[in-house]
PDB file of C-alpha atoms in Angstrom:
ATOM      1  CA  MET A  27    -103.426  85.515 -27.235  1.00 37.00           C
ATOM      2  CA  ALA A  28    -102.728  88.812 -25.508  1.00 39.00           C
ATOM      3  CA  THR A  29    -103.130  87.221 -22.100  1.00 41.00           C
ATOM      4  CA  GLU A  30    -100.810  84.392 -23.060  1.00 45.00           C
ATOM      5  CA  SER A  31     -98.204  86.763 -24.467  1.00 46.00           C
ATOM      6  CA  GLY A  32     -98.477  89.035 -21.446  1.00 44.00           C
ATOM      7  CA  ALA A  33     -97.969  86.106 -19.120  1.00 50.00           C
ATOM      8  CA  SER A  34     -94.858  84.914 -20.958  1.00 66.00           C
ATOM      9  CA  PRO A  35     -92.494  87.679 -19.726  1.00 75.00           C
ATOM     10  CA  GLN A  36     -93.618  87.056 -16.169  1.00 80.00           C
ATOM     11  CA  ARG A  37     -93.127  83.334 -16.615  1.00 78.00           C
ATOM     12  CA  ALA A  38     -89.666  83.914 -18.066  1.00 79.00           C
ATOM     13  CA  THR A  39     -88.735  86.134 -15.123  1.00 84.00           C
ATOM     14  CA  ALA A  40     -90.003  83.517 -12.681  1.00 86.00           C
ATOM     15  CA  THR A  41     -87.981  80.904 -14.558  1.00 86.00           C
ATOM     16  CA  LEU A  42     -84.830  83.006 -14.226  1.00 87.00           C
ATOM     17  CA  ILE A  43     -85.373  83.451 -10.485  1.00 91.00           C
ATOM     18  CA  ALA A  44     -86.105  79.748 -10.043  1.00 90.00           C
ATOM     19  CA  GLY A  45     -82.938  78.879 -11.972  1.00 89.00           C
ATOM     20  CA  LEU A  46     -80.859  81.134  -9.741  1.00 91.00           C
ATOM     21  CA  VAL A  47     -82.418  79.586  -6.620  1.00 92.00           C
ATOM     22  CA  GLY A  48     -81.347  76.181  -7.903  1.00 89.00           C
ATOM     23  CA  LEU A  49     -77.720  77.334  -7.781  1.00 91.00           C
ATOM     24  CA  TRP A  50     -77.679  77.403  -3.959  1.00 92.00           C
ATOM     25  CA  PRO A  51     -75.500  74.252  -3.652  1.00 91.00           C
ATOM     26  CA  ILE A  52     -72.736  76.021  -5.585  1.00 91.00           C
ATOM     27  CA  LEU A  53     -72.985  79.084  -3.345  1.00 90.00           C
ATOM     28  CA  PHE A  54     -73.054  76.820  -0.284  1.00 88.00           C
ATOM     29  CA  THR A  55     -69.883  75.045  -1.449  1.00 88.00           C
ATOM     30  CA  LEU A  56     -68.116  78.332  -2.172  1.00 88.00           C
ATOM     31  CA  VAL A  57     -68.968  79.659   1.292  1.00 86.00           C
ATOM     32  CA  LEU A  58     -67.612  76.493   2.936  1.00 80.00           C
ATOM     33  CA  TRP A  59     -64.445  76.741   0.853  1.00 81.00           C
ATOM     34  CA  ALA A  60     -64.002  80.405   1.774  1.00 80.00           C
ATOM     35  CA  LEU A  61     -64.461  79.641   5.463  1.00 76.00           C
ATOM     36  CA  ALA A  62     -61.929  76.827   5.225  1.00 72.00           C
ATOM     37  CA  GLN A  63     -59.426  79.125   3.530  1.00 72.00           C
ATOM     38  CA  TRP A  64     -59.803  82.350   5.493  1.00 75.00           C
ATOM     39  CA  GLY A  65     -62.238  81.769   8.336  1.00 58.00           C
ATOM     40  CA  ALA A  66     -60.235  79.307  10.403  1.00 50.00           C
ATOM     41  CA  GLY A  67     -58.474  80.594  13.462  1.00 49.00           C
ATOM     42  CA  GLU A  68     -56.618  79.104  16.378  1.00 46.00           C
ATOM     43  CA  GLY A  69     -58.802  77.101  18.691  1.00 46.00           C
ATOM     44  CA  GLU A  70     -58.977  73.970  20.731  1.00 46.00           C
ATOM     45  CA  PHE A  71     -58.753  70.777  18.695  1.00 44.00           C
ATOM     46  CA  SER A  72     -61.442  68.242  19.437  1.00 45.00           C
ATOM     47  CA  LEU A  73     -62.448  64.863  18.096  1.00 44.00           C
ATOM     48  CA  ALA A  74     -65.630  64.723  20.127  1.00 45.00           C
ATOM     49  CA  PRO A  75     -68.090  62.394  18.400  1.00 46.00           C
ATOM     50  CA  ARG A  76     -70.986  64.042  16.653  1.00 53.00           C
ATOM     51  CA  GLU A  77     -74.089  62.482  15.184  1.00 54.00           C
ATOM     52  CA  THR A  78     -73.886  63.297  11.496  1.00 65.00           C
ATOM     53  CA  THR A  79     -76.416  60.852  10.053  1.00 75.00           C
ATOM     54  CA  ARG A  80     -79.292  63.298  10.359  1.00 79.00           C
ATOM     55  CA  ASN A  81     -77.314  66.098   8.712  1.00 80.00           C
ATOM     56  CA  VAL A  82     -76.254  63.827   5.854  1.00 80.00           C
ATOM     57  CA  ILE A  83     -79.846  62.720   5.256  1.00 86.00           C
ATOM     58  CA  ILE A  84     -81.075  66.322   5.290  1.00 87.00           C
ATOM     59  CA  LEU A  85     -78.370  67.327   2.809  1.00 87.00           C
ATOM     60  CA  LEU A  86     -79.151  64.408   0.486  1.00 88.00           C
ATOM     61  CA  VAL A  87     -82.873  65.179   0.558  1.00 91.00           C
ATOM     62  CA  ALA A  88     -82.162  68.857  -0.127  1.00 91.00           C
ATOM     63  CA  LEU A  89     -79.911  67.971  -3.066  1.00 91.00           C
ATOM     64  CA  ALA A  90     -82.495  65.538  -4.480  1.00 92.00           C
ATOM     65  CA  ILE A  91     -85.213  68.186  -4.220  1.00 94.00           C
ATOM     66  CA  THR A  92     -82.893  70.736  -5.835  1.00 93.00           C
ATOM     67  CA  LEU A  93     -82.149  68.354  -8.705  1.00 93.00           C
ATOM     68  CA  ALA A  94     -85.880  67.814  -9.295  1.00 94.00           C
ATOM     69  CA  TRP A  95     -86.406  71.586  -9.015  1.00 94.00           C
ATOM     70  CA  ASN A  96     -83.773  72.263 -11.664  1.00 94.00           C
ATOM     71  CA  ILE A  97     -85.238  69.661 -14.005  1.00 94.00           C
ATOM     72  CA  VAL A  98     -88.662  71.321 -13.746  1.00 93.00           C
ATOM     73  CA  VAL A  99     -87.070  74.733 -14.362  1.00 92.00           C
ATOM     74  CA  ILE A 100     -85.302  73.354 -17.448  1.00 92.00           C
ATOM     75  CA  VAL A 101     -88.597  72.090 -18.876  1.00 91.00           C
ATOM     76  CA  VAL A 102     -90.412  75.362 -18.128  1.00 87.00           C
ATOM     77  CA  ALA A 103     -87.502  77.443 -19.451  1.00 86.00           C
ATOM     78  CA  ILE A 104     -87.461  75.545 -22.740  1.00 86.00           C
ATOM     79  CA  ARG A 105     -91.189  76.134 -23.162  1.00 82.00           C
ATOM     80  CA  ALA A 106     -90.793  79.817 -22.325  1.00 77.00           C
ATOM     81  CA  TRP A 107     -87.857  80.104 -24.744  1.00 76.00           C
ATOM     82  CA  ARG A 108     -90.000  78.761 -27.569  1.00 77.00           C
ATOM     83  CA  ARG A 109     -92.462  81.650 -27.080  1.00 70.00           C
ATOM     84  CA  ARG A 110     -91.146  84.459 -29.212  1.00 65.00           C
ATOM     85  CA  VAL A 111     -91.492  87.352 -26.792  1.00 60.00           C
ATOM     86  CA  PRO A 112     -88.961  89.938 -25.549  1.00 67.00           C
ATOM     87  CA  ALA A 113     -88.491  87.939 -22.324  1.00 72.00           C
ATOM     88  CA  ARG A 114     -86.821  85.029 -24.103  1.00 78.00           C
ATOM     89  CA  GLY A 115     -83.429  86.218 -22.850  1.00 83.00           C
ATOM     90  CA  ARG A 116     -84.542  85.786 -19.250  1.00 85.00           C
ATOM     91  CA  ALA A 117     -85.860  82.323 -20.046  1.00 84.00           C
ATOM     92  CA  LEU A 118     -82.526  81.411 -21.621  1.00 88.00           C
ATOM     93  CA  ALA A 119     -80.620  82.698 -18.583  1.00 90.00           C
ATOM     94  CA  GLY A 120     -82.899  80.657 -16.329  1.00 89.00           C
ATOM     95  CA  LEU A 121     -82.325  77.604 -18.517  1.00 90.00           C
ATOM     96  CA  ILE A 122     -78.540  77.989 -18.320  1.00 93.00           C
ATOM     97  CA  ALA A 123     -78.653  78.454 -14.535  1.00 93.00           C
ATOM     98  CA  ALA A 124     -80.873  75.386 -14.123  1.00 93.00           C
ATOM     99  CA  VAL A 125     -78.621  73.244 -16.320  1.00 94.00           C
ATOM    100  CA  VAL A 126     -75.520  74.338 -14.391  1.00 94.00           C
ATOM    101  CA  GLY A 127     -77.271  73.667 -11.083  1.00 93.00           C
ATOM    102  CA  ALA A 128     -78.513  70.246 -12.206  1.00 93.00           C
ATOM    103  CA  LEU A 129     -75.055  69.224 -13.427  1.00 95.00           C
ATOM    104  CA  PHE A 130     -73.397  70.365 -10.193  1.00 94.00           C
ATOM    105  CA  VAL A 131     -75.887  68.503  -7.979  1.00 94.00           C
ATOM    106  CA  SER A 132     -75.592  65.393 -10.158  1.00 93.00           C
ATOM    107  CA  LEU A 133     -71.795  65.464  -9.831  1.00 93.00           C
ATOM    108  CA  VAL A 134     -72.019  65.915  -6.044  1.00 90.00           C
ATOM    109  CA  LEU A 135     -74.455  63.016  -5.679  1.00 90.00           C
ATOM    110  CA  ALA A 136     -72.408  60.807  -8.005  1.00 91.00           C
ATOM    111  CA  GLY A 137     -69.191  61.680  -6.161  1.00 88.00           C
ATOM    112  CA  GLY A 138     -70.781  60.999  -2.777  1.00 84.00           C
ATOM    113  CA  LEU A 139     -72.062  57.637  -3.999  1.00 86.00           C
ATOM    114  CA  ALA A 140     -68.631  56.716  -5.375  1.00 85.00           C
ATOM    115  CA  ILE A 141     -66.953  57.611  -2.076  1.00 80.00           C
ATOM    116  CA  ALA A 142     -69.536  55.634  -0.082  1.00 77.00           C
ATOM    117  CA  LEU A 143     -69.044  52.565  -2.276  1.00 76.00           C
ATOM    118  CA  SER A 144     -65.272  52.929  -2.031  1.00 71.00           C
ATOM    119  CA  LEU A 145     -65.358  53.118   1.773  1.00 65.00           C
ATOM    120  CA  ARG A 146     -67.746  50.188   1.926  1.00 65.00           C
ATOM    121  CA  GLY A 147     -65.488  48.096  -0.258  1.00 57.00           C
ATOM    122  CA  ARG A 148     -62.471  49.102   1.794  1.00 57.00           C
ATOM    123  CA  GLY A 149     -64.228  48.032   4.980  1.00 54.00           C
ATOM    124  CA  GLU A 150     -64.890  44.584   3.528  1.00 54.00           C
ATOM    125  CA  HIS A 151     -61.273  44.159   2.395  1.00 60.00           C
ATOM    126  CA  LYS A 152     -59.361  41.646   4.478  1.00 78.00           C
ATOM    127  CA  LEU A 153     -55.953  42.959   5.431  1.00 84.00           C
ATOM    128  CA  SER A 154     -52.860  40.929   4.672  1.00 88.00           C
ATOM    129  CA  ALA A 155     -50.406  40.140   7.457  1.00 90.00           C
ATOM    130  CA  GLU A 156     -48.174  43.035   6.369  1.00 92.00           C
ATOM    131  CA  GLU A 157     -51.144  45.411   6.193  1.00 91.00           C
ATOM    132  CA  GLN A 158     -52.234  44.321   9.670  1.00 93.00           C
ATOM    133  CA  VAL A 159     -48.818  45.223  11.054  1.00 94.00           C
ATOM    134  CA  LYS A 160     -48.984  48.679   9.442  1.00 94.00           C
ATOM    135  CA  LYS A 161     -52.562  49.226  10.656  1.00 93.00           C
ATOM    136  CA  CYS A 162     -51.793  48.166  14.218  1.00 95.00           C
ATOM    137  CA  ARG A 163     -48.740  50.409  14.401  1.00 95.00           C
ATOM    138  CA  SER A 164     -50.772  53.249  12.915  1.00 94.00           C
ATOM    139  CA  ASN A 165     -53.364  52.658  15.649  1.00 94.00           C
ATOM    140  CA  GLN A 166     -50.640  52.803  18.284  1.00 95.00           C
ATOM    141  CA  GLY A 167     -49.385  56.121  16.932  1.00 93.00           C
ATOM    142  CA  SER A 168     -52.890  57.603  16.771  1.00 93.00           C
ATOM    143  CA  VAL A 169     -53.712  56.598  20.350  1.00 94.00           C
ATOM    144  CA  ALA A 170     -50.378  58.019  21.547  1.00 93.00           C
ATOM    145  CA  ILE A 171     -51.266  61.362  19.939  1.00 92.00           C
ATOM    146  CA  MET A 172     -54.674  61.341  21.659  1.00 92.00           C
ATOM    147  CA  LEU A 173     -52.952  60.864  25.003  1.00 91.00           C
ATOM    148  CA  GLY A 174     -50.399  63.587  24.318  1.00 89.00           C
ATOM    149  CA  PRO A 175     -50.135  67.109  25.713  1.00 87.00           C
ATOM    150  CA  GLU A 176     -52.311  68.614  22.961  1.00 86.00           C
ATOM    151  CA  MET A 177     -55.331  66.438  23.724  1.00 89.00           C
ATOM    152  CA  TRP A 178     -55.856  64.292  26.844  1.00 87.00           C
ATOM    153  CA  GLY A 179     -52.938  65.922  28.573  1.00 87.00           C
ATOM    154  CA  PHE A 180     -54.301  69.389  27.774  1.00 87.00           C
ATOM    155  CA  ASP A 181     -57.657  68.564  29.385  1.00 88.00           C
ATOM    156  CA  HIS A 182     -56.057  66.854  32.401  1.00 87.00           C
ATOM    157  CA  PRO A 183     -53.029  69.012  33.313  1.00 87.00           C
ATOM    158  CA  GLU A 184     -53.073  67.750  36.888  1.00 88.00           C
ATOM    159  CA  ALA A 185     -52.757  64.081  35.881  1.00 85.00           C
ATOM    160  CA  LYS A 186     -49.501  62.188  36.238  1.00 86.00           C
ATOM    161  CA  PRO A 187     -48.040  60.115  33.379  1.00 84.00           C
ATOM    162  CA  GLU A 188     -48.680  56.944  35.365  1.00 85.00           C
ATOM    163  CA  ASP A 189     -52.401  57.783  35.378  1.00 88.00           C
ATOM    164  CA  LEU A 190     -52.467  57.013  31.674  1.00 90.00           C
ATOM    165  CA  LYS A 191     -51.949  53.340  32.463  1.00 90.00           C
ATOM    166  CA  THR A 192     -55.306  53.223  34.241  1.00 90.00           C
ATOM    167  CA  LEU A 193     -57.264  54.408  31.208  1.00 91.00           C
ATOM    168  CA  ASP A 194     -59.547  51.987  29.400  1.00 92.00           C
ATOM    169  CA  LEU A 195     -58.232  51.758  25.840  1.00 93.00           C
ATOM    170  CA  SER A 196     -60.904  49.362  24.599  1.00 91.00           C
ATOM    171  CA  PRO A 197     -63.094  50.326  21.602  1.00 89.00           C
ATOM    172  CA  GLN A 198     -65.716  51.463  24.110  1.00 87.00           C
ATOM    173  CA  GLY A 199     -63.212  52.959  26.527  1.00 89.00           C
ATOM    174  CA  ASP A 200     -62.286  56.296  28.031  1.00 89.00           C
ATOM    175  CA  LEU A 201     -61.053  57.963  24.848  1.00 90.00           C
ATOM    176  CA  ILE A 202     -64.097  57.233  22.720  1.00 86.00           C
ATOM    177  CA  GLU A 203     -66.953  56.967  25.226  1.00 80.00           C
ATOM    178  CA  PRO A 204     -65.862  58.893  28.338  1.00 80.00           C
ATOM    179  CA  GLU A 205     -68.092  59.221  31.357  1.00 75.00           C
ATOM    180  CA  ASP A 206     -67.179  62.894  31.550  1.00 72.00           C
ATOM    181  CA  GLY A 207     -65.136  65.289  29.480  1.00 73.00           C
ATOM    182  CA  PRO A 208     -64.528  65.218  25.718  1.00 80.00           C
ATOM    183  CA  ALA A 209     -63.966  62.158  23.579  1.00 83.00           C
ATOM    184  CA  TYR A 210     -60.788  62.003  21.531  1.00 85.00           C
ATOM    185  CA  ALA A 211     -61.788  59.571  18.803  1.00 82.00           C
ATOM    186  CA  THR A 212     -64.860  58.550  16.845  1.00 80.00           C
ATOM    187  CA  ASP A 213     -63.604  55.351  15.215  1.00 85.00           C
ATOM    188  CA  PRO A 214     -63.615  52.297  17.522  1.00 87.00           C
ATOM    189  CA  LEU A 215     -61.305  50.465  15.088  1.00 88.00           C
ATOM    190  CA  LEU A 216     -58.441  52.680  16.279  1.00 90.00           C
ATOM    191  CA  PHE A 217     -58.528  50.714  19.525  1.00 93.00           C
ATOM    192  CA  ASP A 218     -58.891  47.259  17.979  1.00 92.00           C
ATOM    193  CA  CYS A 219     -55.875  45.266  16.815  1.00 94.00           C
ATOM    194  CA  PRO A 220     -56.580  44.121  13.230  1.00 92.00           C
ATOM    195  CA  ALA A 221     -55.395  40.601  14.109  1.00 91.00           C
ATOM    196  CA  ASP A 222     -57.870  40.383  16.975  1.00 85.00           C
ATOM    197  CA  ASN A 223     -61.134  38.438  16.764  1.00 81.00           C
ATOM    198  CA  ASP A 224     -62.804  40.212  19.690  1.00 85.00           C
ATOM    199  CA  PRO A 225     -63.880  43.800  18.854  1.00 84.00           C
ATOM    200  CA  HIS A 226     -64.651  44.624  22.487  1.00 86.00           C
ATOM    201  CA  ASP A 227     -61.557  43.640  24.492  1.00 90.00           C
ATOM    202  CA  VAL A 228     -58.521  45.746  25.363  1.00 93.00           C
ATOM    203  CA  ASP A 229     -55.749  45.382  22.771  1.00 94.00           C
ATOM    204  CA  TYR A 230     -53.498  48.309  23.720  1.00 95.00           C
ATOM    205  CA  VAL A 231     -51.790  49.511  26.896  1.00 95.00           C
ATOM    206  CA  VAL A 232     -49.715  52.580  27.734  1.00 94.00           C
ATOM    207  CA  ASP A 233     -45.977  52.480  28.372  1.00 93.00           C
ATOM    208  CA  ILE A 234     -44.057  55.492  29.684  1.00 90.00           C
ATOM    209  CA  THR A 235     -40.397  55.670  28.696  1.00 88.00           C
ATOM    210  CA  PRO A 236     -37.750  56.907  31.185  1.00 86.00           C
ATOM    211  CA  GLU A 237     -37.789  60.184  29.249  1.00 84.00           C
ATOM    212  CA  GLY A 238     -41.532  60.530  29.873  1.00 83.00           C
ATOM    213  CA  GLU A 239     -42.558  59.728  26.303  1.00 89.00           C
ATOM    214  CA  ILE A 240     -45.901  58.015  25.769  1.00 91.00           C
ATOM    215  CA  LYS A 241     -45.763  54.713  23.926  1.00 93.00           C
ATOM    216  CA  ILE A 242     -48.664  52.425  23.043  1.00 95.00           C
ATOM    217  CA  ARG A 243     -48.099  48.674  22.995  1.00 95.00           C
ATOM    218  CA  CYS A 244     -50.253  45.952  21.468  1.00 96.00           C
ATOM    219  CA  ILE A 245     -51.098  43.206  23.964  1.00 95.00           C
ATOM    220  CA  ASP A 246     -53.297  41.063  21.751  1.00 94.00           C
ATOM    221  CA  PRO A 247     -51.725  37.573  21.607  1.00 93.00           C
ATOM    222  CA  ASP A 248     -52.156  37.300  17.831  1.00 93.00           C
ATOM    223  CA  GLY A 249     -50.790  40.806  17.352  1.00 92.00           C
ATOM    224  CA  ILE A 250     -47.762  40.105  19.525  1.00 94.00           C
ATOM    225  CA  LYS A 251     -47.110  36.844  17.686  1.00 93.00           C
ATOM    226  CA  ALA A 252     -47.332  38.655  14.327  1.00 93.00           C
ATOM    227  CA  GLY A 253     -44.806  41.304  15.437  1.00 93.00           C
ATOM    228  CA  HIS A 254     -47.167  44.287  15.611  1.00 95.00           C
ATOM    229  CA  ASN A 255     -45.059  46.051  18.239  1.00 94.00           C
ATOM    230  CA  PRO A 256     -42.074  48.041  16.866  1.00 85.00           C
TER     231      PRO A 256
END
């Protein structure tokens, strides 16, 4: 009995430490929030595509392991709490930390799943004719911004406005899969007219107004017929 009682304080201390370790997702989130609030400075804006699948998988695995870790800590902490030794306070603190950590991870996983299902459902939603007009015009505005002085124009200061007309604005074109230099978009749908049945052809061209303003025009026959151009 002495050995068992002597081991209980150590087990309770280990439980407390393990419970605090399980709180790392909260600390991680707070650090990201702090960096977003106070760590951002002026810098070059870039939409260069990045492979995020691996990072997402690593994060999900880490959260799943953390959830399992916290569940084990909860079980051990409850057992340690039931041993009437002076270290019960540490076991209780470890239990509280593990419960908080488990709830936070569960909410993050549930929220991520809800967002994924929402985006998936949105992708399967067929746009109405009015929604297609809004989406196409939104695409035109987004592409015009990418070609503006803060993005493509910033990286190609020597280029003339007429050079914009030679760019490939297809979903696999110069702004999303350039041969050299940065990419300015990651979503191919920005370059695909929603009324179009071919996801690989060119649906948009560049117009330069007499004042030098960049305008994007839909050239898809179905889009033109549906009045997608302002």
